[in-house]
Amino acid sequence: MQNKDFYPDPTEPLASDDFASFLQTEGVRELAPLSRAPIQGAVKIAFWGLRLYIVAMLILVTIGFTRGVH
């Protein structure tokens, strides 16, 4: 029995054929320039909370390694 992942069905069109037909109908256009969205509100608070959490965990791990198992 052949594995479908390695041996595609010859009756189905290939993905590259679909992409080629898409390019023919849509054409190749220049992409609009992207800019970074400003971080504000609750997202900014969440990022600061994550930073504080990381610092607290680093401190706890450092304390754990310096004291060791006695």
PDB file of C-alpha atoms in Angstrom:
ATOM      1  CA  MET A   1       0.000   0.000   0.000  1.00  0.00           C
ATOM      2  CA  GLN A   2       1.386   3.396  -0.962  1.00  0.00           C
ATOM      3  CA  ASN A   3       1.534   6.236   1.522  1.00  0.00           C
ATOM      4  CA  LYS A   4      -0.550   9.162   0.245  1.00  0.00           C
ATOM      5  CA  ASP A   5       1.896  11.673   1.760  1.00  0.00           C
ATOM      6  CA  PHE A   6       4.700  10.436  -0.465  1.00  0.00           C
ATOM      7  CA  TYR A   7       2.687   9.322  -3.496  1.00  0.00           C
ATOM      8  CA  PRO A   8      -0.008  11.894  -4.319  1.00  0.00           C
ATOM      9  CA  ASP A   9      -3.058  10.926  -6.307  1.00  0.00           C
ATOM     10  CA  PRO A  10      -2.185  11.586  -9.994  1.00  0.00           C
ATOM     11  CA  THR A  11      -5.789  12.577 -10.756  1.00  0.00           C
ATOM     12  CA  GLU A  12      -5.704  15.515  -8.285  1.00  0.00           C
ATOM     13  CA  PRO A  13      -4.135  18.798  -9.463  1.00  0.00           C
ATOM     14  CA  LEU A  14      -0.885  19.740  -7.802  1.00  0.00           C
ATOM     15  CA  ALA A  15      -0.727  22.692  -5.437  1.00  0.00           C
ATOM     16  CA  SER A  16       1.789  24.403  -7.733  1.00  0.00           C
ATOM     17  CA  ASP A  17      -0.783  24.267 -10.550  1.00  0.00           C
ATOM     18  CA  ASP A  18      -3.313  25.980  -8.300  1.00  0.00           C
ATOM     19  CA  PHE A  19      -0.786  28.646  -7.371  1.00  0.00           C
ATOM     20  CA  ALA A  20       0.126  29.231 -11.010  1.00  0.00           C
ATOM     21  CA  SER A  21      -3.534  29.733 -11.935  1.00  0.00           C
ATOM     22  CA  PHE A  22      -3.930  32.105  -8.978  1.00  0.00           C
ATOM     23  CA  LEU A  23      -0.979  34.185 -10.183  1.00  0.00           C
ATOM     24  CA  GLN A  24      -2.419  34.323 -13.694  1.00  0.00           C
ATOM     25  CA  THR A  25      -5.812  35.589 -12.505  1.00  0.00           C
ATOM     26  CA  GLU A  26      -4.592  37.949  -9.790  1.00  0.00           C
ATOM     27  CA  GLY A  27      -1.303  39.076 -11.268  1.00  0.00           C
ATOM     28  CA  VAL A  28       1.784  40.079  -9.339  1.00  0.00           C
ATOM     29  CA  ARG A  29       1.383  43.354  -7.479  1.00  0.00           C
ATOM     30  CA  GLU A  30       3.627  45.388  -5.215  1.00  0.00           C
ATOM     31  CA  LEU A  31       2.870  44.829  -1.569  1.00  0.00           C
ATOM     32  CA  ALA A  32       1.880  47.782   0.575  1.00  0.00           C
ATOM     33  CA  PRO A  33       4.569  48.848   3.037  1.00  0.00           C
ATOM     34  CA  LEU A  34       3.968  47.637   6.584  1.00  0.00           C
ATOM     35  CA  SER A  35       4.500  49.658   9.715  1.00  0.00           C
ATOM     36  CA  ARG A  36       4.643  48.548  13.318  1.00  0.00           C
ATOM     37  CA  ALA A  37       1.419  49.038  15.251  1.00  0.00           C
ATOM     38  CA  PRO A  38       1.800  50.962  18.506  1.00  0.00           C
ATOM     39  CA  ILE A  39       1.407  48.884  21.667  1.00  0.00           C
ATOM     40  CA  GLN A  40      -1.071  50.500  24.016  1.00  0.00           C
ATOM     41  CA  GLY A  41      -3.549  49.866  26.777  1.00  0.00           C
ATOM     42  CA  ALA A  42      -3.969  46.399  28.260  1.00  0.00           C
ATOM     43  CA  VAL A  43      -1.366  44.889  25.918  1.00  0.00           C
ATOM     44  CA  LYS A  44       1.297  47.231  27.281  1.00  0.00           C
ATOM     45  CA  ILE A  45       0.332  46.300  30.849  1.00  0.00           C
ATOM     46  CA  ALA A  46       0.467  42.581  29.973  1.00  0.00           C
ATOM     47  CA  PHE A  47       3.956  42.935  28.492  1.00  0.00           C
ATOM     48  CA  TRP A  48       5.219  44.721  31.604  1.00  0.00           C
ATOM     49  CA  GLY A  49       3.627  42.018  33.744  1.00  0.00           C
ATOM     50  CA  LEU A  50       5.447  39.349  31.758  1.00  0.00           C
ATOM     51  CA  ARG A  51       8.739  41.187  32.182  1.00  0.00           C
ATOM     52  CA  LEU A  52       8.238  41.382  35.945  1.00  0.00           C
ATOM     53  CA  TYR A  53       7.294  37.680  36.052  1.00  0.00           C
ATOM     54  CA  ILE A  54      10.461  36.735  34.167  1.00  0.00           C
ATOM     55  CA  VAL A  55      12.629  38.787  36.528  1.00  0.00           C
ATOM     56  CA  ALA A  56      10.955  37.202  39.576  1.00  0.00           C
ATOM     57  CA  MET A  57      11.473  33.693  38.168  1.00  0.00           C
ATOM     58  CA  LEU A  58      15.134  34.426  37.399  1.00  0.00           C
ATOM     59  CA  ILE A  59      15.639  35.603  40.984  1.00  0.00           C
ATOM     60  CA  LEU A  60      13.970  32.463  42.377  1.00  0.00           C
ATOM     61  CA  VAL A  61      16.020  30.171  40.132  1.00  0.00           C
ATOM     62  CA  THR A  62      19.217  31.977  41.133  1.00  0.00           C
ATOM     63  CA  ILE A  63      18.357  31.589  44.824  1.00  0.00           C
ATOM     64  CA  GLY A  64      17.572  27.908  44.286  1.00  0.00           C
ATOM     65  CA  PHE A  65      20.876  27.227  42.543  1.00  0.00           C
ATOM     66  CA  THR A  66      22.975  29.143  45.075  1.00  0.00           C
ATOM     67  CA  ARG A  67      21.468  27.337  48.072  1.00  0.00           C
ATOM     68  CA  GLY A  68      21.493  23.918  46.424  1.00  0.00           C
ATOM     69  CA  VAL A  69      20.338  20.675  48.025  1.00  0.00           C
ATOM     70  CA  HIS A  70      21.707  20.154  51.532  1.00  0.00           C
TER      71      HIS A  70
END
